[in-house]
Amino acid sequence: MNFHEEIEVNGIRFWSYNAGHVLGAAMFMIEIAGVKLLYTGDFSRQEDRHLMAAEVPNVRPDILIIESTYGTHVHEKREVREARFTQTVHDTILRGGRCLIPVFALGRAQELMLILDEYWEAHPELHDVPIYYASSLAKKCMAVFQTYVNAMNDKIRRQISVNNPFVFKHISNLKNIDQFQDIGPSVVMASPGMLQSGLSRELFETWCPDHRNSVIIAGYCVEGTLAKMIMSEPEEITSITGQRLPLKCSVTYISFSAHTDYEQTSEFIRLLKPAHIILVHGEHSEMQRLRTALKREYEDTMDVFAPANNEEIILNFRGEKMAKVVGRLASKKPKAGDVVSGVLVKRGFNYHIVSPEELQHYTDLSQGVVSQKQTVPFTAPFSLLHHCLLQLAGGVEQVEQSGKNCLKVFDSILVVQEKNKVVIQWRGAI
């Protein structure tokens, strides 16, 4: 589905907005029985080198399920962190060191490559220093980025008219470690981003004992990972094989993570004004700090929940139910006081009033008629029966049906004269 394309399944409507996290990331608005819920997933309200900022929906949700990754933290300004990043890389090169940047394959890797390629182009003295990205998945992602340039921000779309910004001049792909000649200064972006294993871990263990080298942690790190641990700069680390290694290289944390910080989250909530907020995707302490800050800022005008995994939240909604008149019943505009009579049909979470004769046009139902008949012995003159029914019903119409005398009572019951009996007929149900 495309952004803003509305789809309905069994009465549930949903559509999506650009989330600004990675290429193609989407927030979803879901409407069930008139209640609107916005699920942000991972999103960012700050435009970066290649992605647009997340959209602000023009529809106010009743419920907002929003990420809380960074809690109450506030990110550096983009220009400041880019300057710190390039300066740290440049300083490492000047002292003859290697710079390792652990990255995830999608999103931040492409952002950092755009920054480094531009910086290298502006500094001819660095042209002999190689930059590698070492991830087979990142290479596959690059093909997608090169294809969907028009889904990115205005800067990239303008640049594509001159050249494809994702065809890098100073960066090459490193297919495997056997191709890597570790001679002299270099910059390597390798996955995984939290140094759990793989090439980034292998290079880190090789380079961490040398004070000339550096590691730049450029994204979010989960507690318990090696990337999170080295940010506190311990004197040594434990290798995958269990060997103790000295940590002498510099470790710098410069977050390019495309998750909202407190200022972005709070502004987003202020614009949407949801009645209920549910915080997800965050460590317990960060979620609780964000919950407290939001309740303080909005002075309890919104319900804010920070549920644990598998914790159930029950929200009650009361709203007026509206039935739409369709078909021939809607052919004439009703006036005040008019009574509309028809069949109430519920489809999903929508209600319609239709004429019984048109049921098959608007539903999978069809109209059926149940006729009932009762035979009563009767040998007296038929005129006597007519007189008695006049006394009972007040208005009796004499009709003829198939050559037989008939009486129509209450405009709905037919009494038919037959030999030594009468047959009473009526329509029992529709």
XYZ file of C-alpha atoms in Angstrom:
430
model
C 0.000 0.000 0.000
C 1.052 3.609 -0.564
C 1.254 6.363 2.041
C -2.233 7.845 2.692
C -3.947 5.034 0.775
C -7.050 4.015 2.724
C -7.913 0.329 3.022
C -10.924 -1.241 4.756
C -11.074 -4.849 5.954
C -14.173 -6.129 7.784
C -15.149 -2.603 8.776
C -11.664 -1.694 10.049
C -10.137 1.243 8.143
C -6.422 2.001 8.093
C -3.955 4.197 6.238
C -0.315 5.171 6.684
C 1.963 8.202 7.012
C 5.689 8.666 6.471
C 7.542 7.950 9.745
C 10.973 9.375 8.870
C 12.868 6.538 10.609
C 14.288 4.654 7.633
C 13.352 4.570 3.961
C 9.771 3.271 3.754
C 9.061 3.424 7.504
C 5.367 4.089 8.161
C 3.026 5.131 10.961
C -0.449 3.616 10.811
C -3.780 5.221 11.640
C -6.446 2.606 12.400
C -10.144 3.355 12.819
C -12.396 0.808 14.536
C -16.041 1.693 15.250
C -15.222 5.397 15.053
C -12.261 5.160 17.464
C -8.987 6.259 15.840
C -5.637 4.856 16.944
C -2.231 6.034 15.680
C 0.684 3.600 15.992
C 3.952 5.410 15.321
C 6.409 2.538 15.439
C 9.947 3.943 15.211
C 9.774 7.526 13.970
C 11.783 10.722 13.782
C 10.565 14.301 13.549
C 13.944 15.617 12.367
C 14.901 15.720 8.709
C 18.379 14.336 8.081
C 20.702 14.069 5.069
C 18.320 11.881 3.061
C 14.993 11.341 4.843
C 12.013 13.604 5.414
C 10.772 14.158 8.946
C 7.765 12.148 10.081
C 4.428 13.607 9.049
C 1.920 15.012 11.519
C -1.453 13.400 10.685
C -4.292 15.802 9.920
C -6.650 13.494 11.824
C -6.732 13.620 15.622
C -6.339 10.127 17.127
C -8.181 9.032 20.262
C -5.283 6.748 21.173
C -1.589 7.327 20.441
C 0.800 4.378 20.732
C 4.231 5.974 20.600
C 7.841 4.912 21.009
C 9.800 5.940 24.109
C 13.306 4.817 23.102
C 15.136 7.904 24.346
C 12.759 8.822 27.160
C 13.501 12.358 28.322
C 16.869 12.681 26.551
C 17.384 15.517 24.061
C 19.500 14.988 20.935
C 22.306 17.269 19.818
C 21.553 19.584 16.925
C 22.245 17.814 13.637
C 24.898 20.311 12.542
C 26.732 19.950 15.867
C 26.823 16.170 15.847
C 27.875 16.034 12.181
C 30.771 18.383 12.953
C 31.791 16.292 15.982
C 31.572 13.123 13.916
C 33.737 14.315 11.017
C 36.231 15.928 13.396
C 36.605 12.711 15.391
C 37.197 10.721 12.201
C 39.682 13.319 10.905
C 41.613 13.425 14.200
C 41.913 9.632 14.166
C 43.335 9.703 10.627
C 45.813 12.469 11.525
C 47.289 10.403 14.355
C 47.662 7.379 12.074
C 44.788 5.401 13.505
C 41.861 3.346 12.263
C 38.279 4.464 12.863
C 35.626 1.787 13.415
C 31.953 2.760 13.133
C 29.624 -0.094 14.134
C 26.360 0.388 12.214
C 23.128 -1.343 11.359
C 22.740 -2.228 7.699
C 19.728 0.002 7.028
C 19.258 3.698 7.739
C 22.192 5.099 9.719
C 24.808 3.445 7.523
C 23.529 5.338 4.474
C 23.300 8.587 6.449
C 26.900 8.320 7.646
C 28.144 7.421 4.168
C 26.544 10.582 2.764
C 28.316 12.659 5.435
C 31.701 10.977 4.983
C 31.643 11.055 1.179
C 30.867 14.790 1.204
C 33.580 15.455 3.819
C 36.192 13.460 1.882
C 35.304 15.341 -1.308
C 35.914 18.648 0.505
C 39.292 17.483 1.939
C 41.730 16.362 -0.797
C 44.336 15.441 1.831
C 42.100 12.515 2.831
C 41.622 11.045 -0.641
C 44.286 8.388 -0.089
C 42.585 7.149 3.083
C 40.079 4.382 2.261
C 36.529 4.225 3.600
C 34.796 0.850 3.620
C 31.359 -0.350 4.483
C 31.458 -4.005 5.352
C 27.977 -5.517 5.252
C 26.435 -7.701 2.565
C 22.990 -6.573 3.727
C 24.027 -2.913 3.542
C 25.072 -3.472 -0.060
C 21.636 -4.911 -0.880
C 20.015 -1.974 0.914
C 22.102 0.406 -1.175
C 20.445 -0.907 -4.334
C 17.063 -0.022 -2.815
C 18.269 3.460 -1.858
C 19.566 4.051 -5.363
C 16.189 2.988 -6.773
C 13.834 4.946 -4.503
C 15.598 8.306 -4.436
C 12.284 10.066 -5.141
C 10.950 8.848 -1.781
C 13.550 10.946 0.059
C 13.793 14.599 1.009
C 14.056 17.621 -1.291
C 17.837 17.824 -1.029
C 18.305 14.307 -2.399
C 15.650 14.787 -5.089
C 17.394 17.944 -6.306
C 20.781 16.241 -6.311
C 19.536 13.270 -8.352
C 19.103 15.568 -11.363
C 22.898 15.974 -11.346
C 24.076 12.573 -10.078
C 22.908 9.750 -7.842
C 24.061 10.670 -4.302
C 24.183 6.992 -3.312
C 26.853 6.172 -5.875
C 29.760 7.092 -3.616
C 33.070 8.358 -4.923
C 35.220 7.739 -1.846
C 33.542 4.698 -0.261
C 33.818 1.089 -1.367
C 32.180 -2.128 -0.293
C 34.249 -4.647 1.675
C 32.856 -8.074 0.806
C 34.804 -10.002 3.446
C 37.675 -9.585 5.897
C 40.077 -11.479 3.607
C 39.940 -8.587 1.126
C 40.854 -6.052 3.802
C 44.436 -4.894 3.852
C 44.911 -3.392 7.295
C 47.750 -1.090 6.357
C 47.703 2.466 7.590
C 44.759 4.707 8.498
C 41.264 3.747 7.326
C 37.584 4.148 8.166
C 35.388 1.055 8.358
C 31.642 0.915 8.872
C 30.740 -2.630 9.869
C 27.735 -4.435 11.278
C 26.307 -5.296 13.730
C 25.802 -1.953 15.369
C 26.125 -3.105 18.992
C 29.335 -5.171 18.552
C 27.669 -8.425 19.565
C 29.512 -10.503 16.978
C 30.477 -10.449 13.311
C 32.952 -8.217 11.523
C 32.450 -5.153 13.732
C 33.339 -7.243 16.803
C 36.333 -8.818 15.059
C 37.767 -5.452 14.026
C 37.086 -3.957 17.438
C 39.004 -6.696 19.229
C 41.906 -6.239 16.773
C 42.047 -2.440 17.071
C 41.023 -1.680 20.674
C 44.540 -2.118 22.223
C 45.985 0.729 20.069
C 45.515 4.257 21.451
C 45.698 5.753 17.949
C 42.456 4.021 16.923
C 38.913 5.106 17.668
C 35.404 3.691 17.842
C 32.375 5.889 17.151
C 29.088 4.596 18.528
C 26.566 6.255 16.223
C 23.276 4.689 17.279
C 21.157 3.436 20.121
C 22.695 0.700 22.294
C 20.817 -1.752 24.478
C 21.962 -2.456 28.039
C 24.125 -5.559 28.245
C 25.749 -5.157 24.813
C 29.462 -4.545 24.315
C 28.763 -1.218 22.581
C 26.866 0.003 25.643
C 29.563 -1.243 28.006
C 32.530 0.472 26.293
C 30.755 3.825 26.431
C 31.731 3.900 30.115
C 35.375 3.352 28.979
C 36.468 0.371 31.094
C 40.170 -0.447 31.233
C 39.697 -3.783 29.501
C 37.108 -5.892 27.737
C 36.497 -9.620 27.289
C 36.819 -10.981 23.767
C 34.442 -13.550 22.287
C 37.045 -16.229 23.043
C 37.247 -15.106 26.681
C 40.576 -13.308 26.433
C 41.058 -10.077 28.386
C 42.007 -7.194 26.080
C 43.103 -3.681 27.097
C 40.796 -0.891 25.892
C 43.158 1.882 24.819
C 41.385 3.197 21.732
C 39.105 6.215 22.139
C 35.341 5.611 22.359
C 33.005 8.418 21.279
C 29.220 8.360 21.393
C 27.603 10.540 18.708
C 23.968 9.572 18.249
C 22.603 9.593 14.720
C 19.742 7.391 15.838
C 16.508 8.170 13.978
C 14.272 7.935 17.030
C 12.492 10.903 18.559
C 13.942 12.591 21.620
C 11.837 14.243 24.328
C 11.411 17.540 22.488
C 10.230 15.834 19.294
C 7.917 13.470 21.170
C 6.367 16.247 23.234
C 5.835 18.503 20.205
C 4.201 15.628 18.296
C 1.810 14.979 21.183
C 1.038 18.700 21.517
C 0.026 18.889 17.860
C -2.146 15.753 17.934
C -3.778 16.185 21.372
C -4.754 12.521 21.863
C -6.905 11.597 24.855
C -4.861 8.478 25.634
C -1.112 7.850 25.200
C 0.515 4.425 25.413
C 4.318 4.341 25.610
C 6.129 1.387 24.029
C 9.582 0.448 22.667
C 11.664 1.617 25.584
C 13.532 0.416 28.623
C 11.479 0.475 31.805
C 13.329 3.397 33.411
C 13.154 5.541 30.254
C 9.448 4.828 29.803
C 8.681 5.802 33.387
C 10.702 9.017 33.160
C 8.943 9.952 29.937
C 5.534 9.142 31.434
C 6.236 11.359 34.455
C 7.495 14.219 32.266
C 4.465 14.076 29.955
C 1.988 14.001 32.843
C 3.754 16.994 34.386
C 3.831 18.924 31.103
C 0.206 18.292 30.182
C -1.119 18.426 33.760
C -3.144 15.227 33.586
C -5.167 16.372 30.546
C -4.173 13.097 28.884
C -4.014 9.540 30.176
C -0.435 8.256 29.841
C 0.314 4.543 30.167
C 3.689 2.765 30.248
C 2.673 -0.911 30.222
C 4.989 -3.857 30.696
C 5.101 -6.573 28.052
C 1.792 -8.507 27.873
C 0.083 -6.048 30.230
C -3.514 -5.387 29.201
C -4.927 -1.877 28.969
C -8.706 -1.352 28.851
C -10.069 1.960 27.557
C -13.780 2.718 27.423
C -15.325 4.832 24.690
C -18.859 6.123 24.308
C -20.019 7.530 21.055
C -23.185 8.089 19.089
C -23.955 5.431 16.510
C -25.102 6.789 13.175
C -27.098 4.830 10.601
C -26.930 5.906 6.976
C -30.155 5.699 4.926
C -29.463 4.249 1.471
C -31.365 3.191 -1.630
C -34.917 4.276 -2.403
C -35.388 5.378 1.213
C -32.808 8.095 0.555
C -34.339 9.256 -2.720
C -36.428 11.873 -0.945
C -35.018 14.234 1.638
C -36.902 13.699 4.922
C -38.485 16.544 6.818
C -38.488 17.089 10.547
C -40.879 14.637 12.169
C -40.856 12.137 9.281
C -40.527 8.474 10.224
C -38.067 6.390 8.207
C -39.004 2.720 8.191
C -36.685 0.020 6.912
C -34.275 -2.740 7.868
C -31.246 -1.835 10.023
C -28.176 -3.558 8.613
C -24.810 -3.698 10.406
C -21.727 -4.267 8.263
C -18.501 -4.277 10.225
C -18.807 -1.143 12.346
C -21.174 0.732 10.002
C -24.983 0.869 10.094
C -27.378 1.313 7.176
C -31.156 1.520 6.877
C -32.489 -0.028 3.668
C -35.846 -0.928 2.212
C -36.665 -4.669 2.631
C -37.101 -4.941 -1.129
C -33.504 -3.721 -1.662
C -31.757 -5.960 0.845
C -30.161 -8.030 -1.909
C -28.605 -4.879 -3.442
C -26.798 -3.757 -0.284
C -26.217 -7.011 1.583
C -25.781 -10.710 0.976
C -29.338 -11.197 2.286
C -32.482 -11.710 0.221
C -36.138 -11.118 1.045
C -38.346 -14.107 1.911
C -42.079 -14.348 2.602
C -43.790 -16.796 4.968
C -47.488 -17.223 4.210
C -49.697 -18.935 6.737
C -53.043 -20.637 6.158
C -55.711 -22.038 8.496
C -58.860 -23.989 7.541
C -61.980 -23.719 9.731
C -65.197 -25.808 9.180
C -68.110 -23.458 8.404
C -71.572 -24.329 6.986
C -73.551 -21.163 7.805
C -74.281 -18.526 5.171
C -71.198 -16.486 4.181
C -73.208 -13.294 4.711
C -73.477 -14.179 8.394
C -69.706 -14.430 8.629
C -69.420 -11.063 6.882
C -71.796 -9.505 9.450
C -69.877 -10.959 12.401
C -66.529 -9.761 11.084
C -67.962 -6.255 10.576
C -68.867 -6.183 14.239
C -65.361 -7.302 15.163
C -63.108 -5.421 12.767
C -65.208 -2.454 11.748
C -63.999 -2.427 8.141
C -64.256 -5.503 5.949
C -63.661 -5.433 2.199
C -65.394 -7.868 -0.139
C -63.070 -9.141 -2.880
C -62.990 -11.990 -5.351
C -60.095 -14.372 -5.856
C -60.099 -17.196 -8.422
C -63.907 -16.990 -8.652
C -64.373 -17.389 -4.907
C -65.958 -14.987 -2.443
C -63.417 -13.466 -0.128
C -63.322 -11.016 2.741
C -60.268 -8.869 3.519
C -59.996 -8.040 7.210
C -57.562 -5.529 8.766
C -56.123 -5.013 5.246
C -53.977 -8.091 5.772
C -56.089 -11.198 6.475
C -57.981 -12.919 3.670
C -60.999 -15.105 4.424
C -61.923 -17.370 1.490
C -65.280 -19.195 1.193
C -65.081 -22.842 0.208
C -67.509 -25.735 0.492
C -68.374 -26.381 4.178
C -65.350 -24.407 5.311
C -63.503 -21.116 5.178
C -59.766 -20.686 4.622
C -57.973 -17.905 6.513
C -54.743 -16.694 4.910
C -52.177 -14.119 6.048
C -48.541 -13.220 5.600
C -46.770 -14.292 8.762
C -43.300 -12.764 8.464
C -40.715 -11.120 6.158
